[in-house]
mmCIF file of C-alpha atoms in Angstrom:
data_model
loop_
_atom_site.group_PDB
_atom_site.id
_atom_site.type_symbol
_atom_site.label_atom_id
_atom_site.label_comp_id
_atom_site.label_asym_id
_atom_site.label_seq_id
_atom_site.Cartn_x
_atom_site.Cartn_y
_atom_site.Cartn_z
ATOM 1 C CA MET N 1 -62.207 50.252 32.749
ATOM 2 C CA ILE N 2 -60.300 52.098 35.331
ATOM 3 C CA ASP N 3 -60.839 51.996 38.690
ATOM 4 C CA SER N 4 -61.843 55.705 39.737
ATOM 5 C CA LYS N 5 -60.883 54.753 44.016
ATOM 6 C CA ASP N 6 -57.473 53.469 42.993
ATOM 7 C CA ASN N 7 -57.154 57.010 40.868
ATOM 8 C CA ASN N 8 -58.259 58.861 44.414
ATOM 9 C CA GLN N 9 -61.057 60.314 42.254
ATOM 10 C CA ILE N 10 -64.707 60.406 43.647
ATOM 11 C CA LEU N 11 -67.245 58.190 42.663
ATOM 12 C CA PRO N 12 -70.418 60.386 41.707
ATOM 13 C CA SER N 13 -72.437 58.236 44.572
ATOM 14 C CA GLU N 14 -69.482 59.525 46.874
ATOM 15 C CA THR N 15 -70.345 63.264 45.556
ATOM 16 C CA ASN N 16 -73.962 62.374 46.290
ATOM 17 C CA GLU N 17 -73.334 61.685 50.019
ATOM 18 C CA ILE N 18 -70.563 64.764 50.439
ATOM 19 C CA LYS N 19 -73.171 66.963 49.318
ATOM 20 C CA ASN N 20 -76.037 65.369 51.258
ATOM 21 C CA LEU N 21 -73.927 65.162 54.040
ATOM 22 C CA ILE N 22 -72.782 69.212 53.734
ATOM 23 C CA LYS N 23 -76.549 70.224 53.578
ATOM 24 C CA LYS N 24 -77.132 68.265 56.690
ATOM 25 C CA LEU N 25 -74.495 70.292 58.468
ATOM 26 C CA ASP N 26 -75.464 73.759 57.543
ATOM 27 C CA GLU N 27 -78.975 72.846 58.138
ATOM 28 C CA PHE N 28 -78.007 71.680 61.586
ATOM 29 C CA TYR N 29 -75.762 75.276 62.022
ATOM 30 C CA ARG N 30 -79.017 77.162 60.790
ATOM 31 C CA THR N 31 -81.620 75.691 62.974
ATOM 32 C CA ILE N 32 -80.108 73.401 66.017
ATOM 33 C CA LEU N 33 -77.054 75.171 67.083
ATOM 34 C CA GLN N 34 -77.322 78.349 69.409
ATOM 35 C CA LYS N 35 -74.921 81.460 69.265
ATOM 36 C CA GLY N 36 -73.775 82.319 72.736
ATOM 37 C CA VAL N 37 -74.198 78.486 73.682
ATOM 38 C CA ASP N 38 -72.934 76.284 71.323
ATOM 39 C CA TYR N 39 -70.776 78.421 69.082
ATOM 40 C CA ASP N 40 -69.903 82.114 69.048
ATOM 41 C CA THR N 41 -68.000 84.773 67.094
ATOM 42 C CA ILE N 42 -64.903 86.581 68.033
ATOM 43 C CA PRO N 43 -64.558 90.314 66.793
ATOM 44 C CA GLY N 44 -61.860 90.296 63.374
ATOM 45 C CA THR N 45 -62.223 86.023 62.753
ATOM 46 C CA PRO N 46 -64.084 85.278 59.147
ATOM 47 C CA LYS N 47 -66.256 82.210 60.896
ATOM 48 C CA PRO N 48 -67.623 81.298 64.096
ATOM 49 C CA THR N 49 -66.049 79.433 66.605
ATOM 50 C CA LEU N 50 -67.413 76.455 67.804
ATOM 51 C CA LEU N 51 -67.743 75.891 71.866
ATOM 52 C CA LYS N 52 -67.749 72.314 73.798
ATOM 53 C CA PRO N 53 -71.459 72.219 73.975
ATOM 54 C CA GLY N 54 -71.961 72.553 70.126
ATOM 55 C CA ALA N 55 -69.029 70.119 69.627
ATOM 56 C CA GLU N 56 -70.878 67.499 71.692
ATOM 57 C CA LEU N 57 -74.387 68.069 69.781
ATOM 58 C CA LEU N 58 -72.438 67.482 66.567
ATOM 59 C CA LEU N 59 -71.292 64.255 68.254
ATOM 60 C CA ARG N 60 -75.022 62.920 69.033
ATOM 61 C CA PHE N 61 -75.774 64.384 65.193
ATOM 62 C CA PHE N 62 -73.304 62.259 63.905
ATOM 63 C CA SER N 63 -74.064 59.382 66.239
ATOM 64 C CA LEU N 64 -70.363 59.413 67.544
ATOM 65 C CA LYS N 65 -68.588 58.842 70.641
ATOM 66 C CA SER N 66 -65.865 60.264 72.323
ATOM 67 C CA GLU N 67 -62.647 58.545 74.476
ATOM 68 C CA ILE N 68 -59.824 59.946 75.733
ATOM 69 C CA LYS N 69 -57.139 57.928 74.873
ATOM 70 C CA SER N 70 -54.239 59.602 76.724
ATOM 71 C CA VAL N 71 -53.289 62.544 79.495
ATOM 72 C CA GLN N 72 -49.666 63.524 79.803
ATOM 73 C CA ALA N 73 -49.049 65.847 82.210
ATOM 74 C CA ILE N 74 -46.364 68.205 83.885
ATOM 75 C CA GLU N 75 -47.110 68.968 87.366
ATOM 76 C CA ASN N 76 -43.963 71.304 89.320
ATOM 77 C CA THR N 77 -45.414 71.564 92.755
ATOM 78 C CA ASP N 78 -42.764 74.646 93.602
ATOM 79 C CA PRO N 79 -44.868 76.791 96.151
ATOM 80 C CA VAL N 80 -43.203 79.855 94.867
ATOM 81 C CA ASN N 81 -43.483 79.212 91.132
ATOM 82 C CA PRO N 82 -45.890 76.203 89.987
ATOM 83 C CA TYR N 83 -46.191 75.146 86.567
ATOM 84 C CA PHE N 84 -48.886 72.653 85.097
ATOM 85 C CA GLN N 85 -49.486 71.610 81.736
ATOM 86 C CA TYR N 86 -51.381 68.676 80.214
ATOM 87 C CA ASN N 87 -51.831 67.168 76.676
ATOM 88 C CA VAL N 88 -54.958 64.981 75.968
ATOM 89 C CA THR N 89 -55.812 63.032 72.865
ATOM 90 C CA ILE N 90 -59.086 62.247 72.662
ATOM 91 C CA ALA N 91 -60.294 59.748 69.680
ATOM 92 C CA ILE N 92 -63.713 59.813 67.906
ATOM 93 C CA TYR N 93 -65.638 56.294 67.448
ATOM 94 C CA ASN N 94 -68.282 55.639 64.979
ATOM 95 C CA SER N 95 -71.844 53.512 66.088
ATOM 96 C CA ILE N 96 -69.754 50.357 64.969
ATOM 97 C CA GLY N 97 -66.557 51.153 67.140
ATOM 98 C CA GLU N 98 -64.487 52.272 64.332
ATOM 99 C CA LYS N 99 -61.984 54.724 65.041
ATOM 100 C CA LEU N 100 -62.463 57.857 62.651
ATOM 101 C CA GLY N 101 -59.879 60.367 63.542
ATOM 102 C CA GLU N 102 -58.333 61.766 67.112
ATOM 103 C CA GLY N 103 -57.566 65.221 67.913
ATOM 104 C CA LEU N 104 -54.904 66.925 70.502
ATOM 105 C CA GLY N 105 -55.456 69.716 72.750
ATOM 106 C CA SER N 106 -52.640 71.165 75.343
ATOM 107 C CA ALA N 107 -53.224 73.744 77.851
ATOM 108 C CA ASN N 108 -50.625 75.086 80.579
ATOM 109 C CA SER N 109 -50.572 77.602 83.586
ATOM 110 C CA ARG N 110 -48.790 80.019 81.758
ATOM 111 C CA GLU N 111 -51.318 80.828 79.388
ATOM 112 C CA THR N 112 -52.707 84.619 79.798
ATOM 113 C CA LYS N 113 -55.918 83.133 81.259
ATOM 114 C CA PHE N 114 -54.330 81.350 83.979
ATOM 115 C CA ALA N 115 -50.821 83.173 84.710
ATOM 116 C CA PHE N 116 -53.020 86.346 84.770
ATOM 117 C CA ARG N 117 -56.497 87.930 86.099
ATOM 118 C CA TRP N 118 -58.364 91.258 85.594
ATOM 119 C CA VAL N 119 -59.232 92.512 89.079
ATOM 120 C CA PRO N 120 -60.788 95.820 90.534
ATOM 121 C CA GLU N 121 -58.279 98.590 91.747
ATOM 122 C CA LYS N 122 -59.063 97.612 95.474
ATOM 123 C CA TYR N 123 -57.675 94.392 94.923
ATOM 124 C CA VAL N 124 -54.258 95.348 93.073
ATOM 125 C CA PRO N 125 -51.653 93.979 95.657
ATOM 126 C CA SER N 126 -50.112 96.865 97.157
ATOM 127 C CA ASN N 127 -46.275 95.802 95.640
ATOM 128 C CA LEU N 128 -47.386 96.523 92.560
ATOM 129 C CA ASP N 129 -47.263 99.628 90.394
ATOM 130 C CA ARG N 130 -50.548 100.097 89.132
ATOM 131 C CA LYS N 131 -48.937 102.703 86.375
ATOM 132 C CA THR N 132 -47.347 99.856 84.705
ATOM 133 C CA LEU N 133 -50.558 97.347 84.424
ATOM 134 C CA GLU N 134 -52.325 96.889 81.670
ATOM 135 C CA THR N 135 -55.493 98.075 81.986
ATOM 136 C CA LYS N 136 -59.072 97.723 80.539
ATOM 137 C CA GLU N 137 -62.597 99.168 81.189
ATOM 138 C CA ASP N 138 -65.632 96.771 81.911
ATOM 139 C CA HIS N 139 -69.271 98.290 82.799
ATOM 140 C CA GLU N 140 -67.716 101.574 83.584
ATOM 141 C CA LYS N 141 -65.138 100.246 85.826
ATOM 142 C CA THR N 142 -61.191 100.042 85.327
ATOM 143 C CA LEU N 143 -59.697 96.780 85.742
ATOM 144 C CA TYR N 144 -55.941 95.743 86.340
ATOM 145 C CA LYS N 145 -54.161 93.007 84.792
ATOM 146 C CA ILE N 146 -52.170 91.225 87.818
ATOM 147 C CA PRO N 147 -50.205 88.027 88.209
ATOM 148 C CA THR N 148 -52.274 85.098 89.464
ATOM 149 C CA PRO N 149 -51.149 84.504 93.123
ATOM 150 C CA PRO N 150 -48.874 81.278 93.371
ATOM 151 C CA ASN N 151 -50.850 79.640 95.678
ATOM 152 C CA GLU N 152 -54.025 79.750 93.455
ATOM 153 C CA ILE N 153 -52.277 78.277 90.184
ATOM 154 C CA PHE N 154 -52.524 74.996 92.816
ATOM 155 C CA SER N 155 -56.522 75.332 92.540
ATOM 156 C CA MET N 156 -56.422 75.750 88.852
ATOM 157 C CA ALA N 157 -54.737 72.093 87.717
ATOM 158 C CA ASN N 158 -58.040 70.679 87.335
ATOM 159 C CA THR N 159 -59.285 73.355 85.177
ATOM 160 C CA ILE N 160 -56.231 73.325 82.911
ATOM 161 C CA MET N 161 -56.421 69.744 82.456
ATOM 162 C CA LYS N 162 -60.331 70.323 81.620
ATOM 163 C CA MET N 163 -59.272 72.754 79.270
ATOM 164 C CA ALA N 164 -56.969 70.695 77.428
ATOM 165 C CA GLN N 165 -59.557 67.986 77.215
ATOM 166 C CA LYS N 166 -62.116 70.617 75.866
ATOM 167 C CA ARG N 167 -59.548 71.941 73.200
ATOM 168 C CA ALA N 168 -58.867 67.939 72.074
ATOM 169 C CA LEU N 169 -62.644 67.458 71.695
ATOM 170 C CA ILE N 170 -63.484 70.467 69.517
ATOM 171 C CA SER N 171 -60.201 69.749 67.317
ATOM 172 C CA ALA N 172 -61.519 65.761 66.738
ATOM 173 C CA VAL N 173 -65.086 66.526 66.232
ATOM 174 C CA LEU N 174 -64.079 69.434 63.871
ATOM 175 C CA MET N 175 -61.848 67.219 61.783
ATOM 176 C CA VAL N 176 -63.804 64.179 62.015
ATOM 177 C CA THR N 177 -67.191 65.728 61.066
ATOM 178 C CA GLY N 178 -66.083 68.139 58.527
ATOM 179 C CA ALA N 179 -67.572 71.060 60.728
ATOM 180 C CA SER N 180 -64.325 72.807 59.904
ATOM 181 C CA ARG N 181 -65.614 74.388 56.614
ATOM 182 C CA ILE N 182 -67.908 76.285 59.207
ATOM 183 C CA PHE N 183 -66.246 77.137 62.296
ATOM 184 C CA ASN N 184 -62.967 78.133 63.510
ATOM 185 C CA GLN N 185 -60.380 76.162 65.385
ATOM 186 C CA ASP N 186 -58.316 76.518 68.304
ATOM 187 C CA LEU N 187 -60.137 79.714 69.266
ATOM 188 C CA GLU N 188 -62.593 78.497 71.658
ATOM 189 C CA ASP N 189 -61.850 79.628 74.686
ATOM 190 C CA LEU N 190 -61.116 83.019 73.359
ATOM 191 C CA ALA N 191 -65.018 83.349 73.067
ATOM 192 C CA GLU N 192 -65.402 83.141 76.822
ATOM 193 C CA ASN N 193 -65.143 85.557 79.299
ATOM 194 C CA GLU N 194 -61.880 85.636 80.886
ATOM 195 C CA ILE N 195 -62.480 88.330 83.408
ATOM 196 C CA ILE N 196 -61.728 86.565 86.685
ATOM 197 C CA GLN N 197 -62.569 88.717 89.885
ATOM 198 C CA PRO N 198 -62.117 88.059 93.225
ATOM 199 C CA GLU N 199 -65.471 86.498 95.250
ATOM 200 C CA THR N 200 -65.303 86.752 98.883
ATOM 201 C CA LYS N 201 -62.991 89.365 101.430
ATOM 202 C CA ASN N 202 -60.655 86.599 102.393
ATOM 203 C CA GLU N 203 -59.204 86.656 98.857
ATOM 204 C CA ILE N 204 -55.506 87.303 99.251
ATOM 205 C CA PHE N 205 -55.767 90.632 97.600
ATOM 206 C CA GLU N 206 -57.390 92.457 99.793
ATOM 207 C CA LYS N 207 -54.640 91.128 102.621
ATOM 208 C CA ALA N 208 -51.718 92.115 100.397
#
């Protein structure tokens, strides 16, 4: 008698287990997860994109827990040209402490969402030529894409690290749970609003 496991074959009992898992996962997606909160749809992509709240619900659904295993940091504090990069590894464990897999997430201050921001015309610094700037319409207002001032990059360091952690978590959850059959990977932050506008009149944009 041939041992099917030795030939990398799936036993009938394992097939049923996988089918039941897929059924539960599909039902969880349809009945529990909320669009715009746990996942979202990016135009032009074939599958919805998993967001951090959805990843956390999947952990609870499968009785899993996550743990940050390592954080590698590059922190250049040059006031003229600061640069921050974080590489995070997150491991996923089952209820009895067995490690099921890891996810890696990286983020840095030169990514578009950190290195640039969208602002109304009145906040465009006077040293920038509006005609050369990228623009887009938002609620019948024209927004301009301008470089983020170096001093504000420093205040984003913690946000950049959290972004790396979020990417690592979602990567790990998708891999361990098999939810990548439903959701896209590496697109979670594209589903978020990247328009950053000044909150007070004391911002550097008005001073420029």
